[in-house]
Short mmCIF file of C-alpha atoms in Angstrom, two decimals:
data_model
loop_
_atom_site.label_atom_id
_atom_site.label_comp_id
_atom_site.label_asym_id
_atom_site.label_seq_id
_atom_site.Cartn_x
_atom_site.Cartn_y
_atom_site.Cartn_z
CA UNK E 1 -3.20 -14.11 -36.94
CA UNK E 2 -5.93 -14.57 -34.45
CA UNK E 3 -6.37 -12.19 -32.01
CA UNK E 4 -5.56 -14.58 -28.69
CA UNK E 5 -2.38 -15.62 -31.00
CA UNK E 6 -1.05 -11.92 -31.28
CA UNK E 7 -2.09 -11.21 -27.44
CA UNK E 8 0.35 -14.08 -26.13
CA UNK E 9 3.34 -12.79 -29.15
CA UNK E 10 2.77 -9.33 -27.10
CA UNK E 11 3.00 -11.00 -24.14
CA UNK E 12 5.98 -12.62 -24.87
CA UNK E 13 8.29 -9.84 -26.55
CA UNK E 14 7.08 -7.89 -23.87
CA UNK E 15 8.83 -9.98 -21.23
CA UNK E 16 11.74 -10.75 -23.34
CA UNK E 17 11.90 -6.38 -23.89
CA UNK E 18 11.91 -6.05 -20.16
CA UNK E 19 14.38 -8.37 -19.36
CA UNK E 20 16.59 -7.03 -21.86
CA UNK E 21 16.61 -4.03 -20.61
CA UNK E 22 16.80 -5.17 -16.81
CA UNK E 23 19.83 -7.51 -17.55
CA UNK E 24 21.36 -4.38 -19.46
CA UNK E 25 20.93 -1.60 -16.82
CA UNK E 26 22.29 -4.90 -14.54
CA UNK E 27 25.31 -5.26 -16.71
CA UNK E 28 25.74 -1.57 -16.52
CA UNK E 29 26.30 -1.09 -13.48
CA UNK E 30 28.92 -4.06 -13.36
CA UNK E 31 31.11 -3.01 -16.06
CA UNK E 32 33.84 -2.03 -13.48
CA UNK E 33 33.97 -5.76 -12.07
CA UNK E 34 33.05 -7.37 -14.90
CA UNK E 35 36.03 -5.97 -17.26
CA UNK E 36 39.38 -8.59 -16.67
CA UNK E 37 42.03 -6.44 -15.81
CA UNK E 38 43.19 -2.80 -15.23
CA UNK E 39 44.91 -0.71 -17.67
CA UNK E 40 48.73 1.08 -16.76
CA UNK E 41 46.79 4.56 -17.07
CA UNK E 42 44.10 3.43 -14.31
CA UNK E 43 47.13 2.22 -12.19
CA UNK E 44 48.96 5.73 -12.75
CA UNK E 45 46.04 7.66 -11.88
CA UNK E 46 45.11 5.59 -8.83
CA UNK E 47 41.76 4.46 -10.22
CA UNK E 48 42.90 0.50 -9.76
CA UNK E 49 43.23 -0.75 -5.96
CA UNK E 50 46.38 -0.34 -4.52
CA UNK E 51 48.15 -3.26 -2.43
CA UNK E 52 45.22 -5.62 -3.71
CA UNK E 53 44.91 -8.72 -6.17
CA UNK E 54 44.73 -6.92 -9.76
CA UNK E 55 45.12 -7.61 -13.05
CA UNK E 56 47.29 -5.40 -15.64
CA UNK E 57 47.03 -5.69 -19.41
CA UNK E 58 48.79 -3.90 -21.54
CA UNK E 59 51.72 -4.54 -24.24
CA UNK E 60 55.30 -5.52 -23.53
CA UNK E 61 56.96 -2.58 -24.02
CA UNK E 62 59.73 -2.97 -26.60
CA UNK E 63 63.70 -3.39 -25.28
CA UNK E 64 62.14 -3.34 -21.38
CA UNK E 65 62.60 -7.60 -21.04
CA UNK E 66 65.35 -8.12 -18.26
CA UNK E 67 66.24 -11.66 -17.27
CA UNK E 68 68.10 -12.82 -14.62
CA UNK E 69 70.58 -15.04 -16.08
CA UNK E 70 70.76 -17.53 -13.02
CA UNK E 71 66.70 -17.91 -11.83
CA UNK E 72 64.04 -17.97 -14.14
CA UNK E 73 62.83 -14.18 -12.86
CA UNK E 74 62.02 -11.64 -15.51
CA UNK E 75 60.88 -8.40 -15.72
CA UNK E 76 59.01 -6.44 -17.84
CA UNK E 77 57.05 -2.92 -18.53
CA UNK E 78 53.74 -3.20 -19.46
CA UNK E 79 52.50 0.16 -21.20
CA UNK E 80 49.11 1.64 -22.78
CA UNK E 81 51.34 4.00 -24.63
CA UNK E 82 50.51 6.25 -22.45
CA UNK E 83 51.93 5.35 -18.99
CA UNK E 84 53.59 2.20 -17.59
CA UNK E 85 53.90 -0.49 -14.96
CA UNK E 86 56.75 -2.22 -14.28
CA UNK E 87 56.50 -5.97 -13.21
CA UNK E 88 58.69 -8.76 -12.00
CA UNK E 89 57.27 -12.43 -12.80
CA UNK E 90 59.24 -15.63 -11.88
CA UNK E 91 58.10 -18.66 -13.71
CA UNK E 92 57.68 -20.13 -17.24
CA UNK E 93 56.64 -17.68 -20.00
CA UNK E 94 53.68 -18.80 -22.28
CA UNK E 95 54.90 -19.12 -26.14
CA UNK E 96 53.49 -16.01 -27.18
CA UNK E 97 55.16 -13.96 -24.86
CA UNK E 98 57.55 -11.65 -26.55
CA UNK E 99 58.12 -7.71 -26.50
CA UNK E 100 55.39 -5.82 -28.58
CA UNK E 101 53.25 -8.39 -27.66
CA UNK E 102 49.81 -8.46 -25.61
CA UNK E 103 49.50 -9.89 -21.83
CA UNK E 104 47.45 -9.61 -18.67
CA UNK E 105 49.39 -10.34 -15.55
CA UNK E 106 47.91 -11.13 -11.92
CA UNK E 107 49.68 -9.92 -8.91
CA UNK E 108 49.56 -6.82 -6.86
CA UNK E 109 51.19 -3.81 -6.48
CA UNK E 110 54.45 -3.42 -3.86
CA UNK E 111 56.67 -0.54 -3.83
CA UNK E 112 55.88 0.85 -7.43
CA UNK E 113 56.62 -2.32 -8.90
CA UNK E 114 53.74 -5.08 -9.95
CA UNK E 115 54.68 -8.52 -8.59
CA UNK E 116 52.97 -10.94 -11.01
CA UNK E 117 51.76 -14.42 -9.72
CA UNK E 118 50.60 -15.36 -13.14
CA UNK E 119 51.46 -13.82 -16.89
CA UNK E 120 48.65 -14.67 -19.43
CA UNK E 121 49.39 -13.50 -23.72
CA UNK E 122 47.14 -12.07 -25.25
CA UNK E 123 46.56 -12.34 -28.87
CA UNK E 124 44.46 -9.91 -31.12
CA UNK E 125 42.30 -10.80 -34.14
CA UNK E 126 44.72 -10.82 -37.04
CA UNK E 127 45.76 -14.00 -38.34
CA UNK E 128 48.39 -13.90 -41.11
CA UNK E 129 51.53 -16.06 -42.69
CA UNK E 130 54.88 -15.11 -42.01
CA UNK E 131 55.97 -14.54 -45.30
CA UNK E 132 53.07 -12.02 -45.54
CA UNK E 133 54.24 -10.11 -42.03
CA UNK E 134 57.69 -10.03 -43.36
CA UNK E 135 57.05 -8.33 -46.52
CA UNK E 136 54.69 -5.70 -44.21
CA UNK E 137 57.70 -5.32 -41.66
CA UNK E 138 59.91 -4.36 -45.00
CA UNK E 139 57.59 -1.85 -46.64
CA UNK E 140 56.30 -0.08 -43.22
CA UNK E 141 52.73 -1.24 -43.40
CA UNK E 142 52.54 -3.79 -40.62
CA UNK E 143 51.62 -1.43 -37.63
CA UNK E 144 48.84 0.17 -39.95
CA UNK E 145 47.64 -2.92 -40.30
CA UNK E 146 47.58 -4.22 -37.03
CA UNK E 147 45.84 -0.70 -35.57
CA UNK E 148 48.68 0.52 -33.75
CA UNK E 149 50.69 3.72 -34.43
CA UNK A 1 -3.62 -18.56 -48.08
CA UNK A 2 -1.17 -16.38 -46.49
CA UNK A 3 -0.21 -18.65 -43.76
CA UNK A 4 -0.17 -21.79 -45.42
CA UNK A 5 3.50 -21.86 -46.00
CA UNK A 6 3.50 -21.31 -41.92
CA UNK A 7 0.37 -23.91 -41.16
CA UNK A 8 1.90 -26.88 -42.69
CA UNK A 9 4.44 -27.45 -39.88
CA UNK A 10 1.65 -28.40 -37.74
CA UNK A 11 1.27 -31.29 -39.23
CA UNK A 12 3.77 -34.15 -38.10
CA UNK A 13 3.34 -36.52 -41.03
CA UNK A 14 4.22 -33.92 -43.24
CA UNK A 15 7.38 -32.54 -41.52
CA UNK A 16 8.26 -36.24 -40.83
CA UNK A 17 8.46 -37.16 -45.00
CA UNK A 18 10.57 -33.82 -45.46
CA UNK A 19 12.63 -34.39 -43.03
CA UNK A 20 13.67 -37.58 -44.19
CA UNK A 21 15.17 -35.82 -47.52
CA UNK A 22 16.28 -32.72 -46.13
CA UNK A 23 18.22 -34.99 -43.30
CA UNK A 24 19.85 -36.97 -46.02
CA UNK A 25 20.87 -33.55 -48.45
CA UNK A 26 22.28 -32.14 -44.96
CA UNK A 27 24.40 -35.29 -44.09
CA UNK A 28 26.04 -35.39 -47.53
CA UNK A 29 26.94 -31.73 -47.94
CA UNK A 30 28.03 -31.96 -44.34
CA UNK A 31 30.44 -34.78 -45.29
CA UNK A 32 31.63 -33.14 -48.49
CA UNK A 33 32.01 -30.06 -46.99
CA UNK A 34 33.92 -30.93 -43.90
CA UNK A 35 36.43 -33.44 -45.74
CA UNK A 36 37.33 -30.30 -47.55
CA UNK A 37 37.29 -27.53 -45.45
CA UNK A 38 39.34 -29.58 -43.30
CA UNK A 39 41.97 -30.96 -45.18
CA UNK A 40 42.54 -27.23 -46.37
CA UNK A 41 42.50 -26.01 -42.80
CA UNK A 42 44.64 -28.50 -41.45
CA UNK A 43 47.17 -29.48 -43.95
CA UNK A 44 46.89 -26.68 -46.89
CA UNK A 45 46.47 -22.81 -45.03
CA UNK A 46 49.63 -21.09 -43.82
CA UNK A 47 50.65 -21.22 -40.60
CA UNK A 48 50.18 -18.29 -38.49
CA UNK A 49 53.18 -15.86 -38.10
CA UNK A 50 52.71 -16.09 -34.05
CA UNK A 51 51.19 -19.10 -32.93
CA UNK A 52 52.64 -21.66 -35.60
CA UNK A 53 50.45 -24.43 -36.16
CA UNK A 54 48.42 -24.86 -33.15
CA UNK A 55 45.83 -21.63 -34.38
CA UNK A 56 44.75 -24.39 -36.69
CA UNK A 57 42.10 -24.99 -34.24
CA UNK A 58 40.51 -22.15 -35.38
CA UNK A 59 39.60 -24.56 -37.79
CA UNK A 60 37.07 -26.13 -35.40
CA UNK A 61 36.74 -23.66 -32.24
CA UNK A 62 35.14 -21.16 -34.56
CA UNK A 63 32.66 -23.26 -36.18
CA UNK A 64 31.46 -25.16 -33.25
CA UNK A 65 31.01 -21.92 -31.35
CA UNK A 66 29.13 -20.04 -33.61
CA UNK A 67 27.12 -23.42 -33.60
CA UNK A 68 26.41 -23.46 -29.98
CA UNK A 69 25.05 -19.70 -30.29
CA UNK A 70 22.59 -20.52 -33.73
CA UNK A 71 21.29 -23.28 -32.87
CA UNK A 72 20.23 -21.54 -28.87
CA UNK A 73 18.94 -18.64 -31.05
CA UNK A 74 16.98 -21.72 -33.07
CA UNK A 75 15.60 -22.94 -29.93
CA UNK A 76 14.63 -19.26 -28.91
CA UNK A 77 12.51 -18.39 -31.98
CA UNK A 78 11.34 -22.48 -31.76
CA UNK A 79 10.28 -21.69 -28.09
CA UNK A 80 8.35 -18.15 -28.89
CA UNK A 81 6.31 -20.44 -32.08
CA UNK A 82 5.51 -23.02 -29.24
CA UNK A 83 4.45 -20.47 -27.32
CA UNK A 84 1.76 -18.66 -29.15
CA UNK A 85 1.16 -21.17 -31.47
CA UNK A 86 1.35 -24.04 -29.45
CA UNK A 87 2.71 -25.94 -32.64
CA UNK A 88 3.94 -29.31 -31.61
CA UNK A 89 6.62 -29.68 -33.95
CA UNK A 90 8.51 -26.19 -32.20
CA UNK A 91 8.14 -28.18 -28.86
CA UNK A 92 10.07 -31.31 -30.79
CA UNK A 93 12.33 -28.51 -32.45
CA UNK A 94 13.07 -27.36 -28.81
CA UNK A 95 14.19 -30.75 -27.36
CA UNK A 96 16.54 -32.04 -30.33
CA UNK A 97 18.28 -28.17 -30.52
CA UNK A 98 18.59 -28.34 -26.44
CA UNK A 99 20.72 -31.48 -27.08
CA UNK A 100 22.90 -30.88 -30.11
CA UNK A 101 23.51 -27.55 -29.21
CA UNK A 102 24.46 -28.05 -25.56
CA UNK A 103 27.04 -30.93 -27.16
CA UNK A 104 28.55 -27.95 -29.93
CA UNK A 105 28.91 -25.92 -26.71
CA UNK A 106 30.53 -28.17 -24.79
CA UNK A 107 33.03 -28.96 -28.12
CA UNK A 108 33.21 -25.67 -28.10
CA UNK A 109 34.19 -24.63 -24.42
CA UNK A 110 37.08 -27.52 -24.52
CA UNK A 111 38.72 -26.49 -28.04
CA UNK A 112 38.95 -23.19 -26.75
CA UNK A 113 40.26 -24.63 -23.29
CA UNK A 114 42.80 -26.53 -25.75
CA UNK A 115 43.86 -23.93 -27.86
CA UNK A 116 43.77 -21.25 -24.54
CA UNK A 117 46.77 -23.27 -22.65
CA UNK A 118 49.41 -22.78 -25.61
CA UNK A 119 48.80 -19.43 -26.53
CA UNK A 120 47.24 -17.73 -23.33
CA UNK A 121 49.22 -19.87 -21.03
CA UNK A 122 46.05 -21.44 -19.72
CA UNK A 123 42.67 -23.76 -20.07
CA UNK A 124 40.62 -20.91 -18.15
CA UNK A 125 39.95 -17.56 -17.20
CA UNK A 126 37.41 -15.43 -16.08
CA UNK A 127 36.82 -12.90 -18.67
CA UNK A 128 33.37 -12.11 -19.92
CA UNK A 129 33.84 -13.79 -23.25
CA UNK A 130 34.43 -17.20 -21.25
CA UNK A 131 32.31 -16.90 -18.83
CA UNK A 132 28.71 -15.77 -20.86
CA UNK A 133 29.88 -19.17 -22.94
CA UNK A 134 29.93 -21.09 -19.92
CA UNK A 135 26.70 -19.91 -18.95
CA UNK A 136 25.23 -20.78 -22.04
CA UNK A 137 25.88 -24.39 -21.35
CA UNK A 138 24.28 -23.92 -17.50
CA UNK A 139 21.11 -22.57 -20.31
CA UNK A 140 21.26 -25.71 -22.15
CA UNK A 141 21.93 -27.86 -19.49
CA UNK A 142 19.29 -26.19 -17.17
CA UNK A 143 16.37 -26.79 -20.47
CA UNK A 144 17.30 -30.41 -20.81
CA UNK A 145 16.88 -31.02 -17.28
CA UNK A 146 13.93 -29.18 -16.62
CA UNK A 147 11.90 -31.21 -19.58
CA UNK A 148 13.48 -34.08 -17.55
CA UNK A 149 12.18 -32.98 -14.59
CA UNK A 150 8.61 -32.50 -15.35
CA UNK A 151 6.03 -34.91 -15.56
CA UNK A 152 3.39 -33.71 -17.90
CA UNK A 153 5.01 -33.05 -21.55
CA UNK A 154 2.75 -29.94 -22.55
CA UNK A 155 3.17 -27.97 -19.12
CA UNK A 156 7.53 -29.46 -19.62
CA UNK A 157 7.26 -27.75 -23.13
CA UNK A 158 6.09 -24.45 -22.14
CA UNK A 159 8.46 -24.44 -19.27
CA UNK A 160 11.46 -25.14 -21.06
CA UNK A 161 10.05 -22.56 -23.54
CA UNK A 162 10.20 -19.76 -21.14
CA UNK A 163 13.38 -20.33 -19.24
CA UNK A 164 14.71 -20.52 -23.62
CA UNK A 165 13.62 -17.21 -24.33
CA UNK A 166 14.72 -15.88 -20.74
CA UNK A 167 17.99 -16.99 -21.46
CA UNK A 168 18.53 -15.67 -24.93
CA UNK A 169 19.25 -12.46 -23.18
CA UNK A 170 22.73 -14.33 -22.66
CA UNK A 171 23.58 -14.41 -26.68
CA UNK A 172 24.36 -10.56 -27.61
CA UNK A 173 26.51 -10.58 -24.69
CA UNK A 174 28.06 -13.46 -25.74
CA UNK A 175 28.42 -11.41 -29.22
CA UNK A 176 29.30 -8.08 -27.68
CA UNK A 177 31.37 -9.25 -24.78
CA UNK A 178 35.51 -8.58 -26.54
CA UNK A 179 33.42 -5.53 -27.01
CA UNK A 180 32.17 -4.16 -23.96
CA UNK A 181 34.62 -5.33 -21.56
CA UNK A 182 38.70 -5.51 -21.59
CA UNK A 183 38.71 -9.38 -21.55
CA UNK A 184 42.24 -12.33 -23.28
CA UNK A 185 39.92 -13.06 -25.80
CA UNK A 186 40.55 -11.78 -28.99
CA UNK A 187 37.84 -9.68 -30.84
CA UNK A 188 36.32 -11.52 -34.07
CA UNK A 189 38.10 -12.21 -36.84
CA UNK A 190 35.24 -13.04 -38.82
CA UNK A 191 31.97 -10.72 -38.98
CA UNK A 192 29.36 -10.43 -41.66
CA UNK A 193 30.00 -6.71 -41.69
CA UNK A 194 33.99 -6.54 -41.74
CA UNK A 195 37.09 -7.63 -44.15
CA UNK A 196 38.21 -10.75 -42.75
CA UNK A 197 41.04 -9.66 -40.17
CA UNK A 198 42.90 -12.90 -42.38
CA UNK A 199 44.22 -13.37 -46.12
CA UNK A 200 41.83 -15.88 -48.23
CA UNK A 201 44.00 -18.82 -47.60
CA UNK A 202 43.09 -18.57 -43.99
CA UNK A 203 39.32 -17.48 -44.36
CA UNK A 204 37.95 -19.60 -46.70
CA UNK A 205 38.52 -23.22 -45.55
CA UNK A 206 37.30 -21.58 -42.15
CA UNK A 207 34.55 -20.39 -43.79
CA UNK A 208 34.21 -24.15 -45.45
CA UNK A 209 33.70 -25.88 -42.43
CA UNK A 210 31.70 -22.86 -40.81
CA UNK A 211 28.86 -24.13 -43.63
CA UNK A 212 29.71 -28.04 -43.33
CA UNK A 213 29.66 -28.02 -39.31
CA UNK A 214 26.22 -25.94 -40.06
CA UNK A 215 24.93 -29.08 -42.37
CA UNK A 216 26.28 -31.54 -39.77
CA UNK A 217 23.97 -30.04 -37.12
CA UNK A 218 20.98 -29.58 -39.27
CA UNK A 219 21.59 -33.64 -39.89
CA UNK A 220 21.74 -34.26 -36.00
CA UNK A 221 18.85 -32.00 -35.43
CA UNK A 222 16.29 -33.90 -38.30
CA UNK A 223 17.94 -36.86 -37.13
CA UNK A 224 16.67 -36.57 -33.76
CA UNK A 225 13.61 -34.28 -34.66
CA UNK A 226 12.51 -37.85 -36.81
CA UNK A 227 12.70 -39.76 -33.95
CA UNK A 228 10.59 -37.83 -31.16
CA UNK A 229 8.30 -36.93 -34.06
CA UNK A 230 7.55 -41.18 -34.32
CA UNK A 231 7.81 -41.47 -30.54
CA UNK A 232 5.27 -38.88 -29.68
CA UNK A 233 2.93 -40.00 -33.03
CA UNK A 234 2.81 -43.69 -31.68
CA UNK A 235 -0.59 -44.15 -32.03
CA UNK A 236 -1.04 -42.44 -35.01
CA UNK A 237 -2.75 -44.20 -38.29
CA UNK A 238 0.11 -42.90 -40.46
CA UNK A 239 3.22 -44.30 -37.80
CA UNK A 240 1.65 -47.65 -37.59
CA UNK A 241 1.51 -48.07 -41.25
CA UNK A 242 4.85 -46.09 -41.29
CA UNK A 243 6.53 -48.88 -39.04
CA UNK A 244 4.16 -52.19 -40.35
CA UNK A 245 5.36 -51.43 -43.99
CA UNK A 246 8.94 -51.89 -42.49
CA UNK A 247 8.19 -55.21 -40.80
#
């Protein structure tokens, strides 16, 4: 390689190095705004904003799904496993919605309870048939599998 | 010599007789593979135990996404050759990956709009995942102007070249983003490194198509790359006789 040739490569990974690790330090300090929603734990400890437009995500805890039999108002707790929030939604449920399951809701925080304008599921990575997920419920192994114990 | 391997893409004519047969291989393994993968995808593979049918869009969200992130990182190392060698050919490799990979992120950015309102409960939302996508369209969209814009095609070439490498800051965040961040986007299911996070009846037509939509867009690319090389070789001996013999 000629010597003018490797000058400009410098030149150029140089500038591509720097911005890297501009945009990096950049993204760094953004990670707090940049991440979509709060956890229950951050709203426990008072790290999220209280009285303010949040989001929550979390799972549905199991056997906490009330609905009221004449509106279409639910509620729910949404847990880390470690603490939870409990929050009141009125509106239509996307398809994945189910205890056990993933969501991020939008609302804001009133008297202890979350008061969700929006309730968004959230799926993780596995993909599987039900057959399979059946014969995992049966022998135990489905929760290993999925990461969660 | 060393470099010769390296040297010969300097030379249009012979890129532009290569092209012809590598466009041709690409288009039929494209079709072959893509008939297949799909028809397995859509119509063979399990349904999912959650989402029922409608994950089958996996079947051409994934593909077309990690699409719209090769072919930018194509244009990036394209843009650095142009650069410091100030090959021609990168600067035509530039312009056709600008355009078929700004339309695979585009096909990409509505699938995933499509298959978000189902499952999510809606086409859109914030999260980093989403967003660094989005802005890798502006990145495509912002190169194909810019040539546009410019008068002169060598300064428009090293422009576009700069803002290309600038902006491929923008794909390991992309990568990284389910990572870094809490965002409704799933984390990969799929990774070079990592067991499939699917059984084989899932992962392999998926990982059909992956290779056909990859042949489809190195079609569209020498398709396109053909053309600009003829266009910008107009008045070459070799083009003339190229297009006479034709008459």
């Amino acid at each position: 390689m000629n010597p003018k040739r490797k000058q400009r490569l410098l030149i150029i990974l140089g500038m591509v190095f720097g911005l890297g690790i501009a945009v990096g330090l950049v993204m760094y300090a953004l990670s707090q705004n940049i991440n979509l929603f709060f956890t229950p734990t951050q709203i426990a400890t008072g790290t999220a904003p209280d009285d303010q437009f949040i989001r929550v995500g979390g799972m549905v805890r199991e056997g906490s799904m009330t609905r009221d039999p004449s509106s279409l108002q639910v509620a729910f707790d949404v847990t880390d496993f470690d603490h939870n929030v409990r929050v009141t939604y009125t509106g239509i449920l996307p398809d994945l919605f189910r205890e056990g399951q993933g969501v991020v809701v939008q609302g804001r925080v009133h008297n202890g309870l979350f008061a969700a304008t929006e309730v968004l599921a959230k799926h993780d990575e596995n993909y599987m048939p039900p057959e399979v997920t059946e014969a995992l419920k049966q022998s135990g192994q489905l929760d290993k599998i999925m990461g969660r114990n | 010599m060393a470099w010769r391997w390296f040297h010969q893409w300097g030379s249009p004519r012979w890129f532009y007789e290569r092209a012809s047969r590598w466009q041709a291989w690409a288009g039929w393994i494209a079709v072959i593979l893509l008939a297949v993968g799909t028809v397995w995808g859509l119509a063979i593979a399990p349904v999912d135990y959650q989402q029922g049918h409608s994950y089958r869009i996996i079947y051409l969200h994934v593909p077309v996404s990690f699409l719209a992130q090769a072919l930018y990182l194509a244009m990036a190392i394209a843009a650095a050759v142009l650069l410091v060698w100030r090959m021609k050919l990168a600067d035509v490799a530039m312009q056709s990956l600008a355009i078929v990979g700004f339309a695979f992120c585009v096909l990409a950015l509505a699938s995933g709009a499509i298959w978000g309102k189902p499952t999510w409960g809606t086409y859109w939302v914030w999260d980093a995942r989403l967003t660094s996508m989005l802005i890798l369209a502006f990145l495509y969209l912002g190169i194909i102007g810019l040539r546009s814009a410019m008068l002169d095609p060598n300064t428009a070439g090293k422009a576009c070249a700069i803002l290309a490498l600038v902006g491929a800051i923008n794909l390991p965040i992309i990568k990284y983003s389910v990572e870094w961040w809490n965002t409704l986007h799933q984390p990969a299911s799929l990774t070079l490194t990592e067991k499939p996070a699917m059984p084989a009846s899932m992962w392999v037509p998926l990982l059909i198509n992956i290779c056909g939509y990859y042949a489809a867009a190195a079609y569209l690319v020498f398709a396109s790359m053909r053309g600009l090389v003829l266009h910008r070789e107009r008045r070459a001996q070799w083009v003339r006789e190229l297009v006479g013999a034709h008459d």
